mmCIF file of C-alpha atoms in Angstrom:
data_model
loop_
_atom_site.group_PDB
_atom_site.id
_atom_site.type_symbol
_atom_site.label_atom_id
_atom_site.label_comp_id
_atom_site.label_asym_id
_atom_site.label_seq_id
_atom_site.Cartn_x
_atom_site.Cartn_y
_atom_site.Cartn_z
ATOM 1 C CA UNK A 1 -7.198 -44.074 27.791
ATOM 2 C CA UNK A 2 -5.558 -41.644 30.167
ATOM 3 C CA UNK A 3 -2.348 -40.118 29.011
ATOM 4 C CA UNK A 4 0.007 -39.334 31.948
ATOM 5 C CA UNK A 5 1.094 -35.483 31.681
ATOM 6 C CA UNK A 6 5.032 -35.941 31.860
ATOM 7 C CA UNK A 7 4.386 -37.905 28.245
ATOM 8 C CA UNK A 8 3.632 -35.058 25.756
ATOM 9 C CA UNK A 9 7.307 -33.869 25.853
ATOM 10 C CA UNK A 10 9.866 -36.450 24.616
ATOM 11 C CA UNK A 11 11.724 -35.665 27.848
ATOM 12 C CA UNK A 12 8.713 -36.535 29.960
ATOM 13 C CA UNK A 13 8.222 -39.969 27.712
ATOM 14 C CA UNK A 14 11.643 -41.037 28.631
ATOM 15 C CA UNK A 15 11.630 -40.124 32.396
ATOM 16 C CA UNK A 16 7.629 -42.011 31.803
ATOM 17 C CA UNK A 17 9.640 -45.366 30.641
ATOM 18 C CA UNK A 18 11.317 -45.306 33.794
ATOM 19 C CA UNK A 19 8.964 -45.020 36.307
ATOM 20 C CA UNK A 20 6.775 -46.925 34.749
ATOM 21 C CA UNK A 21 10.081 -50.027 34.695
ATOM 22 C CA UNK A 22 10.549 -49.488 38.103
ATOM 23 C CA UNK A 23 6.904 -49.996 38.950
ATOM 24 C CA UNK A 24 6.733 -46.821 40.259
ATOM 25 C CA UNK A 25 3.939 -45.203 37.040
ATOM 26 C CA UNK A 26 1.580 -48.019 35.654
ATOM 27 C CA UNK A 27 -0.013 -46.315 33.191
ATOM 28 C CA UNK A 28 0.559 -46.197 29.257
ATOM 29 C CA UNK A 29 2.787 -43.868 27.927
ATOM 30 C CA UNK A 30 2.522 -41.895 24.625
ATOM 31 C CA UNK A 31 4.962 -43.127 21.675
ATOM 32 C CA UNK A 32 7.583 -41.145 20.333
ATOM 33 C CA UNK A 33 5.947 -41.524 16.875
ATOM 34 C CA UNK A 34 2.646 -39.715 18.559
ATOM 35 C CA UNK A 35 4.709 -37.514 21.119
ATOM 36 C CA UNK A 36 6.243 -36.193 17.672
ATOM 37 C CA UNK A 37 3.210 -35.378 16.500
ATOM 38 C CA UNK A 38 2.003 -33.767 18.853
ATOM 39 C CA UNK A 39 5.149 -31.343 19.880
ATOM 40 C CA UNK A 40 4.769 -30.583 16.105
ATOM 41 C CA UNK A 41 0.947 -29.318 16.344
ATOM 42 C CA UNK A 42 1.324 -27.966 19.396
ATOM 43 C CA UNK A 43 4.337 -25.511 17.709
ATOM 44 C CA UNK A 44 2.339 -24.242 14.973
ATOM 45 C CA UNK A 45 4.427 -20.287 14.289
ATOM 46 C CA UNK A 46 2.485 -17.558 15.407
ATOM 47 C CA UNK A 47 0.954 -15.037 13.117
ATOM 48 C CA UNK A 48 -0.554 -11.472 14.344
ATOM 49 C CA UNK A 49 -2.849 -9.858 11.151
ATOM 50 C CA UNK A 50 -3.844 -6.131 11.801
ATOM 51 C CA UNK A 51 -7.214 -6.302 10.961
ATOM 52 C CA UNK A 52 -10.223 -8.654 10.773
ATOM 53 C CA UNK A 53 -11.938 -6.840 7.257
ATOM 54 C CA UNK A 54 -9.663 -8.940 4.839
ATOM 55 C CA UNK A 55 -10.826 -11.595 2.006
ATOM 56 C CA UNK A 56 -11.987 -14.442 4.010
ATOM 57 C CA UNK A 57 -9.075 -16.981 1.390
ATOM 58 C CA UNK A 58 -6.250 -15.459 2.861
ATOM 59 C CA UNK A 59 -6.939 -15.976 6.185
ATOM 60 C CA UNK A 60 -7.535 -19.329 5.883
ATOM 61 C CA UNK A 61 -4.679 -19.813 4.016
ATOM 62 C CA UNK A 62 -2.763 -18.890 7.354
ATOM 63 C CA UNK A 63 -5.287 -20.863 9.606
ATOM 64 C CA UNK A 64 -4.605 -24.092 7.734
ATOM 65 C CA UNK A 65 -0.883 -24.098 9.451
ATOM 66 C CA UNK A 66 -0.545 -21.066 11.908
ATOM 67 C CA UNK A 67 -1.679 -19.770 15.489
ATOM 68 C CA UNK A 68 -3.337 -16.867 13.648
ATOM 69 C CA UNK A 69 -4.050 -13.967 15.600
ATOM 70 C CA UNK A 70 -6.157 -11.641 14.862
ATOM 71 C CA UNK A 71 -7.371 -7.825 15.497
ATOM 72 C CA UNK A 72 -10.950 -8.320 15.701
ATOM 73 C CA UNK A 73 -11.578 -4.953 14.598
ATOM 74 C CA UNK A 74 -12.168 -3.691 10.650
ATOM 75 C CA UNK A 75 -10.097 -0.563 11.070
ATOM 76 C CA UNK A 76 -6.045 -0.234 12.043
ATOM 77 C CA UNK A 77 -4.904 -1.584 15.015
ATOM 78 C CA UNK A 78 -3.957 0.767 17.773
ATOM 79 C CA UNK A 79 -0.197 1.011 18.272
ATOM 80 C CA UNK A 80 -0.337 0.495 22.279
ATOM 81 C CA UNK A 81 -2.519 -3.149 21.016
ATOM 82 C CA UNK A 82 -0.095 -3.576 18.329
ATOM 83 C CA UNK A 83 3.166 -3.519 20.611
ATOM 84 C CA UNK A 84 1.498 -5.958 22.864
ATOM 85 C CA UNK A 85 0.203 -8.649 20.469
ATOM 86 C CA UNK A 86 3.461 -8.762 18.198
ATOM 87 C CA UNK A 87 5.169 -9.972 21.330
ATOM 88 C CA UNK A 88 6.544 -13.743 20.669
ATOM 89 C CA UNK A 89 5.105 -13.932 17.137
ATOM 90 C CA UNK A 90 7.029 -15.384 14.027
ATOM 91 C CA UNK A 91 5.196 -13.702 11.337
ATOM 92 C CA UNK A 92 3.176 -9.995 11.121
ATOM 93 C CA UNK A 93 0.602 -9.395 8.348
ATOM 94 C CA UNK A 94 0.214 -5.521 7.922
ATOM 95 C CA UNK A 95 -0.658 -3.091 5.689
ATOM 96 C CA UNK A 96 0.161 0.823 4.788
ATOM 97 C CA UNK A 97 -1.553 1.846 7.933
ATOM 98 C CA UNK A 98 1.010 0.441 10.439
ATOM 99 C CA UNK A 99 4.541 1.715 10.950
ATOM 100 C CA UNK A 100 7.230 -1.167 11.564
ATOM 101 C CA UNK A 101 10.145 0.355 13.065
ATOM 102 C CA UNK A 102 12.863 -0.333 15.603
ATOM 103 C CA UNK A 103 9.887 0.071 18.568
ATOM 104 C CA UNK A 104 7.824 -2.260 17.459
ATOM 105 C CA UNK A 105 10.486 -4.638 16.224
ATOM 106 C CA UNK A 106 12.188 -4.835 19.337
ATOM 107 C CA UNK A 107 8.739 -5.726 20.994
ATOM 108 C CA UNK A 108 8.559 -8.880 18.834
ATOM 109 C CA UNK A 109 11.761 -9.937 20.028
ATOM 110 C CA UNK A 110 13.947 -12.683 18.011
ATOM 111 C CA UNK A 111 10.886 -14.715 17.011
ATOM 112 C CA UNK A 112 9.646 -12.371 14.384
ATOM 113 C CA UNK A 113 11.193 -13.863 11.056
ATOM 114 C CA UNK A 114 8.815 -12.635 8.087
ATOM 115 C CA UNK A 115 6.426 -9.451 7.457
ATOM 116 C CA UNK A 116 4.045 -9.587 5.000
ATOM 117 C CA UNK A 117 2.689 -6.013 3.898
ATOM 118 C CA UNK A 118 -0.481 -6.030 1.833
ATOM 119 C CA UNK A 119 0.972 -3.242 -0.471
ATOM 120 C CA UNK A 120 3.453 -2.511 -3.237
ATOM 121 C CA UNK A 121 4.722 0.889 -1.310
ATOM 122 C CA UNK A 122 7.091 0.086 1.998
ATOM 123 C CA UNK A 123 7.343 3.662 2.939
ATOM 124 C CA UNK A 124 5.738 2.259 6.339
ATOM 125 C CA UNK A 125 8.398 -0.410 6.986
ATOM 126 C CA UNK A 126 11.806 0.544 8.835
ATOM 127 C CA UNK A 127 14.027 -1.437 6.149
ATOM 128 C CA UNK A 128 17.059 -0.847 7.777
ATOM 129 C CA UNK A 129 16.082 -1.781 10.706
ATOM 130 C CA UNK A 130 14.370 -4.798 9.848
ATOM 131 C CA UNK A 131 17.306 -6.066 7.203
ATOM 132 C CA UNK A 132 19.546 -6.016 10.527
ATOM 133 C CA UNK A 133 17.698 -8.649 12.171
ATOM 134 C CA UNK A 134 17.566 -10.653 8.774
ATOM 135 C CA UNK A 135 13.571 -10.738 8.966
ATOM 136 C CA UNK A 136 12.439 -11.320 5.277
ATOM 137 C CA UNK A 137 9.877 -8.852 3.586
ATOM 138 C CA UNK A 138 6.877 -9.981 1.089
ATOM 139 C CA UNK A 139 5.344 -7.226 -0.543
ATOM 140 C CA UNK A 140 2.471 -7.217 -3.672
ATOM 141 C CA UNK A 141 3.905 -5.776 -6.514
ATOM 142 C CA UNK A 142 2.284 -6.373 -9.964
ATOM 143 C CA UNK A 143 -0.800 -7.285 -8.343
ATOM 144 C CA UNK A 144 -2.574 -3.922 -8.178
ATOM 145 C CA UNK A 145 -0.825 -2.291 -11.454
ATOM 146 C CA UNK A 146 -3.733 -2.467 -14.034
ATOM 147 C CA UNK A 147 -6.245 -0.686 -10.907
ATOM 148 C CA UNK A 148 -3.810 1.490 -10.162
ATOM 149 C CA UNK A 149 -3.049 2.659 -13.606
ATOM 150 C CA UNK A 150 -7.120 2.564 -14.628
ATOM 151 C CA UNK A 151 -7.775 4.734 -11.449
ATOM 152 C CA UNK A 152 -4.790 7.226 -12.650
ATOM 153 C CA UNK A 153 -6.470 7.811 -15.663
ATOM 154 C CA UNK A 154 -9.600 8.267 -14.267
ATOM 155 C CA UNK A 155 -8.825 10.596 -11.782
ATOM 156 C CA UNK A 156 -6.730 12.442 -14.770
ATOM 157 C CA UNK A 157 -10.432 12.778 -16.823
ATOM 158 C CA UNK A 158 -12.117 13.520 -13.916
ATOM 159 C CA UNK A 159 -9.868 16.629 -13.098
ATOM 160 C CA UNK A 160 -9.227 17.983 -16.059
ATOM 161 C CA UNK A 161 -13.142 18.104 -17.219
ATOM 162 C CA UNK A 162 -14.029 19.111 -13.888
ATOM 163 C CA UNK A 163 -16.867 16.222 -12.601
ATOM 164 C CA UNK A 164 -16.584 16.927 -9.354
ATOM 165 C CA UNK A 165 -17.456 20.225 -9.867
ATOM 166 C CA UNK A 166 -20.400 19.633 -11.908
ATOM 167 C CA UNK A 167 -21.658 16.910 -10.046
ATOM 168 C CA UNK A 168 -21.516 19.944 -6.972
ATOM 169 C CA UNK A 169 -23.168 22.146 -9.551
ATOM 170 C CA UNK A 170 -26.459 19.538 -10.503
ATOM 171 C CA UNK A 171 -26.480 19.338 -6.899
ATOM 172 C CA UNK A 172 -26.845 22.778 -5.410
ATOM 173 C CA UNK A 173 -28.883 24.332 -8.065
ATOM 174 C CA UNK A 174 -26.090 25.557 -10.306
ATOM 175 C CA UNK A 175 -27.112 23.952 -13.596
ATOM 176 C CA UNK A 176 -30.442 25.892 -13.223
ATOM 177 C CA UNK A 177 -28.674 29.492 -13.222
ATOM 178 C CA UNK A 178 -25.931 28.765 -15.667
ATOM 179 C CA UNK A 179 -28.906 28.928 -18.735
ATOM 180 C CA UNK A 180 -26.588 26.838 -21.144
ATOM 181 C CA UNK A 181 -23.718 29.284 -21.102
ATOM 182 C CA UNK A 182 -21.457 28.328 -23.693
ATOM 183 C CA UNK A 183 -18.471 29.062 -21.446
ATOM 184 C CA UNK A 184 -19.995 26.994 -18.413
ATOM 185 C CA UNK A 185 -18.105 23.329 -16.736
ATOM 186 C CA UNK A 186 -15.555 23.464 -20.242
ATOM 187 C CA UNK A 187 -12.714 21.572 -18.959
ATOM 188 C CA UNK A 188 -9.230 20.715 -21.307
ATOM 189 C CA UNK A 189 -8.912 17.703 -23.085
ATOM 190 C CA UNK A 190 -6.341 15.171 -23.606
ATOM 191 C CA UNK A 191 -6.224 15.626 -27.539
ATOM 192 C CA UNK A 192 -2.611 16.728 -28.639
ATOM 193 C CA UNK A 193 -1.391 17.365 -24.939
ATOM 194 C CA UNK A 194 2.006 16.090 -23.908
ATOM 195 C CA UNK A 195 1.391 13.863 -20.383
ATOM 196 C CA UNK A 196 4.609 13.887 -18.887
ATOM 197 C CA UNK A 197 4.818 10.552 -15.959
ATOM 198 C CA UNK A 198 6.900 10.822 -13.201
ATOM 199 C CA UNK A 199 8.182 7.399 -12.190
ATOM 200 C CA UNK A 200 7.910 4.876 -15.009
ATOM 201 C CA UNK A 201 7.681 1.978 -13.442
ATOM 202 C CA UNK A 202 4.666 -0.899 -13.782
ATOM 203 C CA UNK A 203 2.312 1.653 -12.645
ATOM 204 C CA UNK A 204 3.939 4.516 -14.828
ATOM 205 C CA UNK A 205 4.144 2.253 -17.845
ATOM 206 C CA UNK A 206 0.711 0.916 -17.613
ATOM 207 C CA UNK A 207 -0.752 4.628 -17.524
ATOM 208 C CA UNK A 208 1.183 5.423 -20.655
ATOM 209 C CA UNK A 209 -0.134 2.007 -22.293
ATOM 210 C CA UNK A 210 -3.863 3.650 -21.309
ATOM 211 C CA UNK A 211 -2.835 7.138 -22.532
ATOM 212 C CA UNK A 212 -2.384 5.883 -26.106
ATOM 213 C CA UNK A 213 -5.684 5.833 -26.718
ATOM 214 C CA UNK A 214 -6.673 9.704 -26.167
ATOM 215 C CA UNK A 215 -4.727 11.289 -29.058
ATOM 216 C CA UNK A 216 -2.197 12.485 -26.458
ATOM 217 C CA UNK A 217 0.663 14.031 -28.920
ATOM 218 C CA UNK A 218 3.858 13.474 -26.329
ATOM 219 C CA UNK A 219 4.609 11.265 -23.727
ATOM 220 C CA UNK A 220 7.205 12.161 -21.846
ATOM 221 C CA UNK A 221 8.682 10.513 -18.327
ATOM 222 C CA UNK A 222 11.087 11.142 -15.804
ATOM 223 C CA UNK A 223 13.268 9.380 -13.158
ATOM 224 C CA UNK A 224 15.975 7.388 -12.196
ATOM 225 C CA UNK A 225 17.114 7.454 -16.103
ATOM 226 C CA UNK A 226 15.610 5.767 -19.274
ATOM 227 C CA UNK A 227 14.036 2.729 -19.627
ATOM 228 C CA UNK A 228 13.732 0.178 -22.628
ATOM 229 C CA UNK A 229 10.255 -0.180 -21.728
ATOM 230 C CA UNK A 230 9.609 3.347 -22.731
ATOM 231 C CA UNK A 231 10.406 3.174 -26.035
ATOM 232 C CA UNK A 232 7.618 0.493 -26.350
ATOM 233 C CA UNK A 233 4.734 3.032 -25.675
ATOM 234 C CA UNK A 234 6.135 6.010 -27.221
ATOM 235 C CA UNK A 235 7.873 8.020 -23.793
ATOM 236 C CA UNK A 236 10.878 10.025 -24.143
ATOM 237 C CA UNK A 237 13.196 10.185 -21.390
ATOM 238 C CA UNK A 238 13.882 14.017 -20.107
ATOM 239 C CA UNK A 239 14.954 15.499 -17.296
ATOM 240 C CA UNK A 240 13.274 16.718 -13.803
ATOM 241 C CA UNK A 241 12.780 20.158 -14.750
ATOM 242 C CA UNK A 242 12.142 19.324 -19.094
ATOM 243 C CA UNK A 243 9.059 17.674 -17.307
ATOM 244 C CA UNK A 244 7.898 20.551 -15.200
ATOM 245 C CA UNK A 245 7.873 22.687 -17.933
ATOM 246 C CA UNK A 246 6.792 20.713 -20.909
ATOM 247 C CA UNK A 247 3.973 18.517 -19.427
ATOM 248 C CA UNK A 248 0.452 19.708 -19.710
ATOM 249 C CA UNK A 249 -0.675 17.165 -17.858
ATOM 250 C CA UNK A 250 1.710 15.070 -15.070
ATOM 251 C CA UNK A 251 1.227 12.039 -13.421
ATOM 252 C CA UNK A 252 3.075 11.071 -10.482
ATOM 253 C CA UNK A 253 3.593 7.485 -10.006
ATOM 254 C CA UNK A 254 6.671 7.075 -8.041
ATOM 255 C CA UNK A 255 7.838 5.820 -5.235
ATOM 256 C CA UNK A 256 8.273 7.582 -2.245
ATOM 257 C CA UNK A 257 11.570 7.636 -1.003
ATOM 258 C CA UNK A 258 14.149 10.260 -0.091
ATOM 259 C CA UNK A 259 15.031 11.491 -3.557
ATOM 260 C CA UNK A 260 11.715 11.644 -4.143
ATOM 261 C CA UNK A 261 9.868 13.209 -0.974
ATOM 262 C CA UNK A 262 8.291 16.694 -1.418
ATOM 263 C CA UNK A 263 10.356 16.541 -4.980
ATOM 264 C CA UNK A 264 7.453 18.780 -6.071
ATOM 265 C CA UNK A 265 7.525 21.876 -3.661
ATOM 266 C CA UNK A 266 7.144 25.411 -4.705
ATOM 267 C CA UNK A 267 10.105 25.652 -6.743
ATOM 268 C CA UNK A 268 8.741 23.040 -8.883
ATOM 269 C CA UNK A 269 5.566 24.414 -9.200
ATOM 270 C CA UNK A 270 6.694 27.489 -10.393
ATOM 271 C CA UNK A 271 8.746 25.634 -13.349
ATOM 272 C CA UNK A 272 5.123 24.062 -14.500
ATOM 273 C CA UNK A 273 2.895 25.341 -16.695
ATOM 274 C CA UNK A 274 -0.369 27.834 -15.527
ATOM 275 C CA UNK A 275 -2.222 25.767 -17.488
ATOM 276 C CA UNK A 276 -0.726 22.881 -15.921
ATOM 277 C CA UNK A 277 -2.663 19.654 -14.104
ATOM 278 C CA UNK A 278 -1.174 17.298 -12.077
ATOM 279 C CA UNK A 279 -2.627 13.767 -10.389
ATOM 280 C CA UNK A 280 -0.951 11.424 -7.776
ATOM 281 C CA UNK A 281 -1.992 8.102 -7.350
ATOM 282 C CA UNK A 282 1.614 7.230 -5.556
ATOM 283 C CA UNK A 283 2.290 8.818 -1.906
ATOM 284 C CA UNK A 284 1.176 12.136 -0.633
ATOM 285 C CA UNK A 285 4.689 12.486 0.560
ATOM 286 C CA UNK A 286 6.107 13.245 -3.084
ATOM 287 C CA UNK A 287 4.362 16.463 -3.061
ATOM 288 C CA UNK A 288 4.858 19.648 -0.373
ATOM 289 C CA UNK A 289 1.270 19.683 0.276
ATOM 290 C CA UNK A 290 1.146 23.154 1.470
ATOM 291 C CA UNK A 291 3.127 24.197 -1.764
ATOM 292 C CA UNK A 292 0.861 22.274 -3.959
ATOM 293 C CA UNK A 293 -2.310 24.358 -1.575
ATOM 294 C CA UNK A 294 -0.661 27.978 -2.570
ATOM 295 C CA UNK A 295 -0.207 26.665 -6.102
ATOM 296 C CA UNK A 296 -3.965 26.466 -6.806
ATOM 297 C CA UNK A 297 -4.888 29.210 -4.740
ATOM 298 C CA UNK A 298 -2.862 31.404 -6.840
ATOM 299 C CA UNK A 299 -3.313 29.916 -10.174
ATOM 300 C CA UNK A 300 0.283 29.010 -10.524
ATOM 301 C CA UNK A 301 -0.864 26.138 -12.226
ATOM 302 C CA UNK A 302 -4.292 24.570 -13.119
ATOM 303 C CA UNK A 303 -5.967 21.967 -10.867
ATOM 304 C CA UNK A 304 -4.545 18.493 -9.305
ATOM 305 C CA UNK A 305 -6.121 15.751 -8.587
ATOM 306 C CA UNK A 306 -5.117 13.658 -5.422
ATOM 307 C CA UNK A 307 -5.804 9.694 -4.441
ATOM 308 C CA UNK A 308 -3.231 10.051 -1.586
ATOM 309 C CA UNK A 309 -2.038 12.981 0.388
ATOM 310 C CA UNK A 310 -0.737 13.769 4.105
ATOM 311 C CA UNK A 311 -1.906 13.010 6.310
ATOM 312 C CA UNK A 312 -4.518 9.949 5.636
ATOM 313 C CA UNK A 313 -7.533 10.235 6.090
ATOM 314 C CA UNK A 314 -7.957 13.669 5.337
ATOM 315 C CA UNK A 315 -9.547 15.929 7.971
ATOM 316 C CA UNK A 316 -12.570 16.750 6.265
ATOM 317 C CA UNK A 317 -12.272 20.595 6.979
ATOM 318 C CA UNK A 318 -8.171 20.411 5.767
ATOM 319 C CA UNK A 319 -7.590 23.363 3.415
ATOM 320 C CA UNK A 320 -7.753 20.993 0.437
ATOM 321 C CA UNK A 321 -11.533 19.983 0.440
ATOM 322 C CA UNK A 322 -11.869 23.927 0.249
ATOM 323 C CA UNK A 323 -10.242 24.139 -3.427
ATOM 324 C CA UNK A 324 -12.728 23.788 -6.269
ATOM 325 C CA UNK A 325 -9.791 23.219 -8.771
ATOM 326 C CA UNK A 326 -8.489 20.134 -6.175
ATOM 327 C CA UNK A 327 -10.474 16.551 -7.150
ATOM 328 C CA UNK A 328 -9.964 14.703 -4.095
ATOM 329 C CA UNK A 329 -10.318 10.645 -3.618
ATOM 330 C CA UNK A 330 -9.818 8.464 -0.797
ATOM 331 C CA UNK A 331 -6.270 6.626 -1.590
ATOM 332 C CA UNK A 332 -8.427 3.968 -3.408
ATOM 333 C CA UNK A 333 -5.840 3.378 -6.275
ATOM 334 C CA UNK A 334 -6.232 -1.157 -6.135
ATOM 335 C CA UNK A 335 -9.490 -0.871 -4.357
ATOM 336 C CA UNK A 336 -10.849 -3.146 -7.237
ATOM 337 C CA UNK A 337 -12.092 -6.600 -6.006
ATOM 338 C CA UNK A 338 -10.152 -9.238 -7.402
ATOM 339 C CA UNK A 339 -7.024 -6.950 -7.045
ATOM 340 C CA UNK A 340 -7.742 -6.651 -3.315
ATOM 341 C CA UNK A 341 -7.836 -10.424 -2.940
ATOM 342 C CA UNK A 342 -4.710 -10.606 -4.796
ATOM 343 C CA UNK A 343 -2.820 -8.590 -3.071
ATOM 344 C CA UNK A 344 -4.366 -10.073 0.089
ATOM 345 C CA UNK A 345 -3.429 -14.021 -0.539
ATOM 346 C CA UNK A 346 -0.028 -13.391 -2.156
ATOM 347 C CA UNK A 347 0.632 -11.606 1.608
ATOM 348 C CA UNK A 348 0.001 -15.006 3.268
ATOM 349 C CA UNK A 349 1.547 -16.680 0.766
ATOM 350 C CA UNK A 350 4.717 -14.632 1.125
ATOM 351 C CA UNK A 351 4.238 -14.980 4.892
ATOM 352 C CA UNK A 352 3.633 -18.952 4.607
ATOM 353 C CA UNK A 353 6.740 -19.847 2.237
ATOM 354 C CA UNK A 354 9.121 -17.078 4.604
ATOM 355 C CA UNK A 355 8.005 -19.453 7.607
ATOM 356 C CA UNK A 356 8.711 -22.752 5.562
ATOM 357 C CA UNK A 357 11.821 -21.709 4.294
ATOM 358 C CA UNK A 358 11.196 -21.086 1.102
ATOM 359 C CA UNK A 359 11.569 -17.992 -1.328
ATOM 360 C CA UNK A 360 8.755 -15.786 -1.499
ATOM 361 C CA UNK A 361 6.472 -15.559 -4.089
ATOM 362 C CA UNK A 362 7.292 -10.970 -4.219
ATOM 363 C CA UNK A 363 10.197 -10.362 -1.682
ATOM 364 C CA UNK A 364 11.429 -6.953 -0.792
ATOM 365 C CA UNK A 365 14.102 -8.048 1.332
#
């Protein structure tokens, strides 16, 4: 059966009922039970996702009832592609690696009513901007905490007994010339240090929860001001600069915002300990990085170990791959398999209850 073109609006069925009374259009028209139907599939909203190297689950989980678009490539989209494609669409689903601001915002025009970030940090995201044109924000937090805190730890071992280094040293002969010296790869231990945390939030509590078990001797944590929640591991609440100089070991798990943005710079550095090490797992941001780059060339304090620094990725000739005492990883804090599909279906599901008109699972704003 053909189905005259004028019937797949309900305008065009109407004008259709006419015609077709007056003789002038003899062929069937479509219901307005079907004609609904159809204006209703053919108005699916309009998603753009970033990138094509995502857990297979959440992308179906926007197929199933979106026009998904998607950046065919498995690395960030170009900015020039990214103003283009957000154009018309209802929804975006980005991550750390694209910056939403007042550009690319007014490129989507009014459509544009939810962004889904795959990521607990929003450091990307132009809030003010976006909370002006009431578009709703799903982020992932609690998703990637235990990861995040397991990888703190870990890069807190691997720093202070130096396994980088000696991994460098089996490989280039060193082990071979070193004869067993007593004195040779000793790194310091956690036994009886005080850790102080700065930022005690799910990721700052769960590396205390982790510390326990080391025979660390103080825990000690810093911020906005106390929290109930460290009383329950043990943490004592102290100031900015109580931290600085008491901690033997700090990690920074904060957020990045603009109290906290290059909070440790050379004046805090030369508050910390010579013997002190320090390990980010939060935003390169926090810390001055060419403070932090004098501070180990000069022995101000110990070593530090970095999963995120400025900019991302690091050249591989920057200044910092030069330091032996710096234990450099790739900003891989959640990359733990079922934490990355976590974080990747709660995005569409944040992104598929904004567009319903529902509240999101983990909204930001």
């Amino acid at each position: 059966m053909y189905w005259h073109p004028l019937a797949l609006t309900a305008s065009g069925a109407t004008i259709c009922k006419l015609l077709r009374a007056q003789g002038i259009l003899a062929r069937p028209i479509l219901s307005a039970r079907f004609v609904s139907v159809s204006a209703a599939a053919m108005s699916k909203p309009k998603v753009l996702v970033t990138r094509s190297d995502l857990p297979q689950k959440c992308l179906d989980m926007l197929r199933e009832k979106c026009d998904v678009d998607v950046w065919p490539e498995p690395r960030p989209i170009p900015r020039e592609h990214l103003l283009k494609r957000i154009v018309g669409k209802d929804a975006l689903y980005c991550l750390l690696t694209e910056k939403i601001d007042k550009d690319l915002l007014d490129a989507a025009g009014p459509s544009l009513k939810v962004i889904g970030t795959m990521s607990v940090g929003y450091d990307h995201l132009s809030l003010d901007e976006i909370k002006k044109r009431g578009i709703k924000v799903g982020y992932t937090p609690g998703v990637l905490t235990d990861a995040t805190a397991e990888l703190t730890v870990t890069l807190l071992l691997a720093t202070a007994r130096r396994l980088f280094e000696a991994h460098a040293e089996l490989l280039n002969g060193g082990w071979a010339k070193c004869a067993w010296s007593p004195l040779w790869m000793t790194g310091w231990g956690l036994t009886g240090s005080t850790v102080g945390i700065f930022g005690l939030g799910r990721i700052g509590l769960a590396v205390a929860k982790r510390l326990q078990g080391f025979g660390v001797e103080k825990i000690i944590y810093s911020g906005r001001g106390p929290r109930s929640e460290g009383e329950e591991v043990g943490a004592d609440f102290v100031d900015f600069d109580t931290l600085l100089q008491e901690s033997d070991f700090i990690c920074v798990t904060c957020a990045l915002n603009d109290q906290t943005r290059e909070i440790f710079n050379e004046e805090a550095f030369s508050k910390m300990k010579p013997t002190a090490i320090i390990v980010n797992t939060s935003r390169g941001g926090v810390i001055k990085q060419d403070a932090l780059i004098e501070a180990l060339k000069t022995n101000k304090i110990r070593a530090a170990g970095l999963d995120v620094m400025t900019p991302e990725p690091l050249p591989p000739d920057h200044p910092l791959t030069t330091l032996p005492n710096c234990t450099l990883i790739p900003h891989i804090g959640s990359a733990e398999t079922k934490t990355r599909e976590g974080m990747a279906t709660l995005t569409s599901a944040n992104i598929l209850a904004a567009l319903e008109g529902k509240p999101l699972p983990a909204q930001l704003c």
